[in-house]
mmCIF file of C-alpha atoms in Angstrom:
data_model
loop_
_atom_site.group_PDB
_atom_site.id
_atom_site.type_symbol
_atom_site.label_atom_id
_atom_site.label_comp_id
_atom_site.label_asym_id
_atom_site.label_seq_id
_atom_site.Cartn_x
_atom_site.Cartn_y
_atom_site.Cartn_z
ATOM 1 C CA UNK A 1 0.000 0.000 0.000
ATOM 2 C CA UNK A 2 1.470 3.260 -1.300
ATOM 3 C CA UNK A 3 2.154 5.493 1.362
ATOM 4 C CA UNK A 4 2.365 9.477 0.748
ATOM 5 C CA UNK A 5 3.915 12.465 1.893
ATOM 6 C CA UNK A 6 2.781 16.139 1.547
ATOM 7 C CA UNK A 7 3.516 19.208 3.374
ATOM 8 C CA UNK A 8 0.860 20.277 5.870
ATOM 9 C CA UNK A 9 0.311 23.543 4.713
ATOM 10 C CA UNK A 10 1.247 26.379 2.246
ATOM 11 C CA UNK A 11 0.433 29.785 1.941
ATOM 12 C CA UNK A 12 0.217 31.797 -1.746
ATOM 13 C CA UNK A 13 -1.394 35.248 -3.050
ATOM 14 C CA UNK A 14 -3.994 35.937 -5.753
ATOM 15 C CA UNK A 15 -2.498 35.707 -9.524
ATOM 16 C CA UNK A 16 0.398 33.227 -8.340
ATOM 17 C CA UNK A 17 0.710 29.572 -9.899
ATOM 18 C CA UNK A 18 0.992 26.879 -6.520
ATOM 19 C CA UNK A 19 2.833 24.138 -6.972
ATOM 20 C CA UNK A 20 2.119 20.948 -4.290
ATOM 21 C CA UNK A 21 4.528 18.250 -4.413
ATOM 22 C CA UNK A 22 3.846 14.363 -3.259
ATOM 23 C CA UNK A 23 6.275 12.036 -2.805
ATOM 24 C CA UNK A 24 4.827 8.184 -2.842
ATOM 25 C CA UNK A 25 8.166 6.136 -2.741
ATOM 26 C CA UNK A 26 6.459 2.669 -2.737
ATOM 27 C CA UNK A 27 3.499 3.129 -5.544
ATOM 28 C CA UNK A 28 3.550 0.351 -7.711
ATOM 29 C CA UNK A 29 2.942 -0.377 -11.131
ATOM 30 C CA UNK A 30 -0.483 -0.888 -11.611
ATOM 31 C CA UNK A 31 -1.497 2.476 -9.273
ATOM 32 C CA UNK A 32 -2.614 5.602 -10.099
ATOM 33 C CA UNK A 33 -2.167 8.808 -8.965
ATOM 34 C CA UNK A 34 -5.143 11.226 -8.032
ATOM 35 C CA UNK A 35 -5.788 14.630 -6.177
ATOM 36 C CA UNK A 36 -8.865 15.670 -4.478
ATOM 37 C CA UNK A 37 -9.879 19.188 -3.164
ATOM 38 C CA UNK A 38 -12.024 19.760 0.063
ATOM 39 C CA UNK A 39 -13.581 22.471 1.181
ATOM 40 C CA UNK A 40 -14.660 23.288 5.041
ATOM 41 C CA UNK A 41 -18.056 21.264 5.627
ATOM 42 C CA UNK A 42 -18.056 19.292 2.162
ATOM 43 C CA UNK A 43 -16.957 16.108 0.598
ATOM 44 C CA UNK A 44 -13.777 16.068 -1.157
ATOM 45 C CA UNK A 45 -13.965 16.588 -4.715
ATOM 46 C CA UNK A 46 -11.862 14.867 -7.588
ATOM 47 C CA UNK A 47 -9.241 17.578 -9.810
ATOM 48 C CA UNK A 48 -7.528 15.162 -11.732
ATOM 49 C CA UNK A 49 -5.731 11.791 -11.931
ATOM 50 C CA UNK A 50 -2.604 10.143 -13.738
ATOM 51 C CA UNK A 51 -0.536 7.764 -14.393
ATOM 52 C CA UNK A 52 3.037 8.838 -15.644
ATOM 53 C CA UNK A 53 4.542 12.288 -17.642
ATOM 54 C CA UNK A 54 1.945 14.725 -17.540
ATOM 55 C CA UNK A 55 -2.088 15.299 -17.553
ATOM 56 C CA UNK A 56 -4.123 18.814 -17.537
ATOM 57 C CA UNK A 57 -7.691 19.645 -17.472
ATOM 58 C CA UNK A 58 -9.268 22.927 -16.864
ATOM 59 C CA UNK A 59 -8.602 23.017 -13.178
ATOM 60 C CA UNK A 60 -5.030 22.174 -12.758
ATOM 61 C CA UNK A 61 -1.751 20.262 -14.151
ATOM 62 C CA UNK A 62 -0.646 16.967 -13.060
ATOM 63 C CA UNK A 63 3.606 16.561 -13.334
ATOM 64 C CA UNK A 64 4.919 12.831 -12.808
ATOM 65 C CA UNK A 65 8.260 12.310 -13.246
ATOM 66 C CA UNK A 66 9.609 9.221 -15.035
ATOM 67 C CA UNK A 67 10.431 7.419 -12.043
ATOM 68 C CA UNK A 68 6.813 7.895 -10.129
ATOM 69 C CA UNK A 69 7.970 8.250 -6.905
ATOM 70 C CA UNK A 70 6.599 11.832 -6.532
ATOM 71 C CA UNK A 71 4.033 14.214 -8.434
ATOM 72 C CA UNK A 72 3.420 17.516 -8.551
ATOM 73 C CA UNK A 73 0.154 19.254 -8.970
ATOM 74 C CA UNK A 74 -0.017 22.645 -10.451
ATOM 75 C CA UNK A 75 -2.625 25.031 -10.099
ATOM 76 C CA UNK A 76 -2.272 28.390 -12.496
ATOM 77 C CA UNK A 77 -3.554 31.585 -10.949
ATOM 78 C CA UNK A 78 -4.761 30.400 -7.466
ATOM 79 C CA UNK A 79 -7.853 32.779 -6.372
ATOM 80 C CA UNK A 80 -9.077 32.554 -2.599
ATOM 81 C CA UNK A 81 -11.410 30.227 -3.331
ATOM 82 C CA UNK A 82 -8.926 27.737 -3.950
ATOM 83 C CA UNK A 83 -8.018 28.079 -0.262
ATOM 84 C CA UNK A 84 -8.727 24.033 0.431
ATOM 85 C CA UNK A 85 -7.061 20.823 1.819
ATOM 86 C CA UNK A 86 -5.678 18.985 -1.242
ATOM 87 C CA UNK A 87 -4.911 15.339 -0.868
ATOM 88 C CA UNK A 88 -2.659 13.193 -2.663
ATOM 89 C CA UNK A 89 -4.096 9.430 -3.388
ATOM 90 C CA UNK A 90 -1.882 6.363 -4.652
ATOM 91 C CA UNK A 91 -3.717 3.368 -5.539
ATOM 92 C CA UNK A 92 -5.756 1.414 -8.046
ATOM 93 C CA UNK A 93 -8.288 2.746 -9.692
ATOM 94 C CA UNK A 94 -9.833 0.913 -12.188
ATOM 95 C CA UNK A 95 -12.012 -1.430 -11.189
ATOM 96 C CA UNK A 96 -13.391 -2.831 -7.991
ATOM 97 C CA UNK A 97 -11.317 -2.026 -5.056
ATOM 98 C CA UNK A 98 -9.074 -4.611 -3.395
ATOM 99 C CA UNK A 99 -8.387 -4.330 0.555
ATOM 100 C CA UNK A 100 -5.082 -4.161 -0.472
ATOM 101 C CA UNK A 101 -5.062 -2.170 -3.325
ATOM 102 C CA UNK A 102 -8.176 0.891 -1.587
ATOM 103 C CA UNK A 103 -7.176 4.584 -1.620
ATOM 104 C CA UNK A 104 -5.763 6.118 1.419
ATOM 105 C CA UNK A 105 -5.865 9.689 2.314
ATOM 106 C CA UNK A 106 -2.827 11.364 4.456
ATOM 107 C CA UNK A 107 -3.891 14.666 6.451
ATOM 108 C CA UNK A 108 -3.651 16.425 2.978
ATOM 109 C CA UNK A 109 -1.928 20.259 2.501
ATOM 110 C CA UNK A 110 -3.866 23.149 3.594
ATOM 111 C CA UNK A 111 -3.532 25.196 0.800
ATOM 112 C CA UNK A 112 -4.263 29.466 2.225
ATOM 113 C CA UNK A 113 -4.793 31.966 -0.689
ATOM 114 C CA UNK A 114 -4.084 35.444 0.470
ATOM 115 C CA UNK A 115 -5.206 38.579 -0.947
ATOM 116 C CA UNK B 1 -28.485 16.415 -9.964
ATOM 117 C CA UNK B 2 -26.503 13.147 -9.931
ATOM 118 C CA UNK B 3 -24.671 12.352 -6.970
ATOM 119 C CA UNK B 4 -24.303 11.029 -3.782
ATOM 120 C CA UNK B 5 -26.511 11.780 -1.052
ATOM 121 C CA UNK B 6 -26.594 11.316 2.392
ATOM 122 C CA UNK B 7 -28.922 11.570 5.580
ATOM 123 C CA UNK B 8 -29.226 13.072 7.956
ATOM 124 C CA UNK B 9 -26.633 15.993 7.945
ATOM 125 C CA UNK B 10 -26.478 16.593 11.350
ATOM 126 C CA UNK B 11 -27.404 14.045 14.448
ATOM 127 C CA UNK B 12 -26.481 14.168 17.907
ATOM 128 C CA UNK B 13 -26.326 10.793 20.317
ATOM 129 C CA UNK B 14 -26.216 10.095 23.373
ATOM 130 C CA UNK B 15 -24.139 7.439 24.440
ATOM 131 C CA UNK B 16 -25.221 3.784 23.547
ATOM 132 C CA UNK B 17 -28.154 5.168 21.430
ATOM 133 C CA UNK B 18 -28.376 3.622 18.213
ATOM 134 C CA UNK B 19 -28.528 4.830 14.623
ATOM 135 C CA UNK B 20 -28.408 4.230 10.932
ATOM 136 C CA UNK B 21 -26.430 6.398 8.374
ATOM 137 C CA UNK B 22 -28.374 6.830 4.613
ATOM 138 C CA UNK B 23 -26.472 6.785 1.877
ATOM 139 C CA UNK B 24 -27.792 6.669 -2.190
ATOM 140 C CA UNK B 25 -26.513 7.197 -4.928
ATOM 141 C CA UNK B 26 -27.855 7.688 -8.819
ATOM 142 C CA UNK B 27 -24.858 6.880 -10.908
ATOM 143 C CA UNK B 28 -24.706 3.327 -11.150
ATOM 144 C CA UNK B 29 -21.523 3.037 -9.349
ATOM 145 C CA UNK B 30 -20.879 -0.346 -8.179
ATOM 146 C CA UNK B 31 -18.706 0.608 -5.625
ATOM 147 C CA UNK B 32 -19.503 2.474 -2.453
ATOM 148 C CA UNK B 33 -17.348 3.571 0.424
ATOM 149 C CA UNK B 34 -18.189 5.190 4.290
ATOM 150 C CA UNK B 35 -15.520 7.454 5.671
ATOM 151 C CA UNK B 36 -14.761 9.019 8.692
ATOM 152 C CA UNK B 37 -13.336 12.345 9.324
ATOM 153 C CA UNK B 38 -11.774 13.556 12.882
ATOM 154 C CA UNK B 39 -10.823 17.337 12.883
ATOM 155 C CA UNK B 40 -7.532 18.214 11.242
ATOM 156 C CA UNK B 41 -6.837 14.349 9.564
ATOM 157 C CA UNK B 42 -7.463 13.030 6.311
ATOM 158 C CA UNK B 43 -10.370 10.644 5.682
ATOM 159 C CA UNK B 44 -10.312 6.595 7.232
ATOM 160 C CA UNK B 45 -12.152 3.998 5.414
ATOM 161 C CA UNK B 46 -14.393 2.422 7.664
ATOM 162 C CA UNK B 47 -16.097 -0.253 5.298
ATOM 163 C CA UNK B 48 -17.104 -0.312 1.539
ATOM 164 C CA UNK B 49 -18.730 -2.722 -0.881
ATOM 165 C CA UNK B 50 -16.961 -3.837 -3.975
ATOM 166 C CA UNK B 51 -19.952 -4.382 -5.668
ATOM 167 C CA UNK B 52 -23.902 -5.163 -4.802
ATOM 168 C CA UNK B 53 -24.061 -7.848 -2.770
ATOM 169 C CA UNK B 54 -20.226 -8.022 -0.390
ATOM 170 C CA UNK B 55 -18.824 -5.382 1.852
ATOM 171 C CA UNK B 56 -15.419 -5.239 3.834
ATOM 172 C CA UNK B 57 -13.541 -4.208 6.491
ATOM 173 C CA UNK B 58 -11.537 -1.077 5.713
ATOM 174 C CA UNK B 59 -9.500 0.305 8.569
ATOM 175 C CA UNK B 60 -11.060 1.132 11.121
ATOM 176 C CA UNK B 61 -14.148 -0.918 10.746
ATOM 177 C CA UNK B 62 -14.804 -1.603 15.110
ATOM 178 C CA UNK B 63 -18.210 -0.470 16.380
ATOM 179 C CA UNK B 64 -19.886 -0.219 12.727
ATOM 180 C CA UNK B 65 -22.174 -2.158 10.725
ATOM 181 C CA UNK B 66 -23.061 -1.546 7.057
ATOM 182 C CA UNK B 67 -25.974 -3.062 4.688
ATOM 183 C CA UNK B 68 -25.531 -2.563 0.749
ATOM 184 C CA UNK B 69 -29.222 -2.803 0.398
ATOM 185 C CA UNK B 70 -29.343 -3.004 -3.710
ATOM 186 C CA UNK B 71 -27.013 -1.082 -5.900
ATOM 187 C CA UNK B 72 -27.792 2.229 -5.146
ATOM 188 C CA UNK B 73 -27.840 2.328 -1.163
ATOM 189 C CA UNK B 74 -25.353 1.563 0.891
ATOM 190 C CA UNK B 75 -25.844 2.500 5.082
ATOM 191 C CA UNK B 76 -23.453 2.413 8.040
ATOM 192 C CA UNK B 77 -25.001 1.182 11.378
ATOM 193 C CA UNK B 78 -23.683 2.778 14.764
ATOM 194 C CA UNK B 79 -25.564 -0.286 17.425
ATOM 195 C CA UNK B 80 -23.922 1.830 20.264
ATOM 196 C CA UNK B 81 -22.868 4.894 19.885
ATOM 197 C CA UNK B 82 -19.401 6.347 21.775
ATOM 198 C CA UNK B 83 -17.947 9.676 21.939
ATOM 199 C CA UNK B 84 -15.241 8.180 19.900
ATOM 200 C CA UNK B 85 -17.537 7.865 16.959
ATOM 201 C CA UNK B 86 -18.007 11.611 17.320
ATOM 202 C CA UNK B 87 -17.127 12.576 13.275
ATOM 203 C CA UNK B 88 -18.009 13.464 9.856
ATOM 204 C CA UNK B 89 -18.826 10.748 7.938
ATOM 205 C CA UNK B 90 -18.692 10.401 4.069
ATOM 206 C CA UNK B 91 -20.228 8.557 1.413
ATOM 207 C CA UNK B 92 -18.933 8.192 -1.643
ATOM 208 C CA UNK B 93 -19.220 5.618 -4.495
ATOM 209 C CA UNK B 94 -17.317 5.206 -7.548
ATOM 210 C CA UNK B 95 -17.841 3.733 -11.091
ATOM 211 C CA UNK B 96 -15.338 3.086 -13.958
ATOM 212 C CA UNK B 97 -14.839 6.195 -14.703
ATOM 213 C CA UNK B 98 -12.262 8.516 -12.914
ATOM 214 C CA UNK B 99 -12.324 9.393 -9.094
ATOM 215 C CA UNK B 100 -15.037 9.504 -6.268
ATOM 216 C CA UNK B 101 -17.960 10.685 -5.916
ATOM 217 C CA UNK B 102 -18.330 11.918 -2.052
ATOM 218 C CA UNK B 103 -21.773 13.101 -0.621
ATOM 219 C CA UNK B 104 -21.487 16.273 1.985
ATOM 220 C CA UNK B 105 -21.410 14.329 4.897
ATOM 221 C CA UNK B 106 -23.157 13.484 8.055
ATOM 222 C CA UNK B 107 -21.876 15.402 11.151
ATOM 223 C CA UNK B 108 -22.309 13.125 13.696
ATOM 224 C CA UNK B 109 -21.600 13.491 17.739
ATOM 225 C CA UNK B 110 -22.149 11.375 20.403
ATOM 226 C CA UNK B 111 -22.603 13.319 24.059
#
């Protein structure tokens, strides 16, 4: 079971480009690598998912380097109400779900956007 | 709107009272899950259900019960509620597509 490491929280301004950065050291082949968002008082939501090299949607970029062991995820021209927790999920994702392949979420990075 | 949802939203128990968590969704996932959230931590599977028909232990499955009750409803049993159990607790199901699908939780505490 892939285990992953963010930092607890970071702090940005309006207009800047945020960069969080995951390291998962033990993912294996097979998994997958996918960020959710959560806001106070809600469910977390999905912002995207990959496997290797890069992925972008409208929301944000997904960097994964060759060697998988961390990934970055980009998000161009924060605004406060990107001010969330942001977790970083290893695991399998297509298909049922294992017990020892199921998605584990970390404490996440508290992500502040500042005016 | 498609989605998960979940009932109630908010519930207070008192300890050893007994209650069941709703949970439905409309997307013909076959997978469903039931979190818990303690302030400040991530979210810790307590069961989910593969498909219709089996559920699991995820980890930290002790003083719960769940029912997948057809394909759409899935609902997490506290038989004697603790203050421990005092949490958020999420729903979410998932289909072959990409992610989860969480409801907005049920905000649960146990006096």
């Amino acid at each position: 079971l892939a285990k992953t490491t963010q930092p607890i929280s970071m702090d940005s301004y309006e207009g800047q480009e945020v960069n969080i950065t995951c390291s998962h050291n033990n993912i294996a082949t097979n998994d997958y690598i996918t960020w959710y968002q959560q806001f106070p008082s809600q469910g977390p939501r999905f912002i995207i998912q990959g496997y290797k090299t890069k992925v972008t949607n409208e929301v944000a970029s997904l960097f994964i380097p060759a060697d998988r062991k961390s990934s970055t995820l980009s998000l161009p021209r924060v605004s406060l109400s990107d001010t969330a927790v942001y977790y970083c999920l290893v695991g399998l994702l297509q298909g049922p779900m294992e017990y020892g392949n199921k998605l584990v979420f970390g404490a996440g990075t508290i992500l502040r956007v500042k005016s | 709107n498609a989605g998960v949802t979940q009932t109630p939203k908010f519930q207070v128990l008192k300890t050893g009272q007994s209650m069941t968590l709703q949970c439905a969704q409309d997307m013909n996932h076959n997978s469903m899950y039931w979190y818990r959230q303690d302030p400040g931590m991530g979210l810790r599977l307590i069961y989910y259900s593969a498909s219709e028909g089996t559920t699991d232990k995820g980890e930290v499955p002790n003083g719960y019960n769940v029912s997948r009750l057809n394909k759409r409803e899935f609902s997490l049993r506290l038989e004697s509620a603790a203050p421990s159990q005092t949490s958020v607790y999420f729903c979410a199901s998932k289909g072959q597509g990409y992610g989860y699908t969480f409801g907005s939780g049920t905000r649960l505490t146990v006096v």
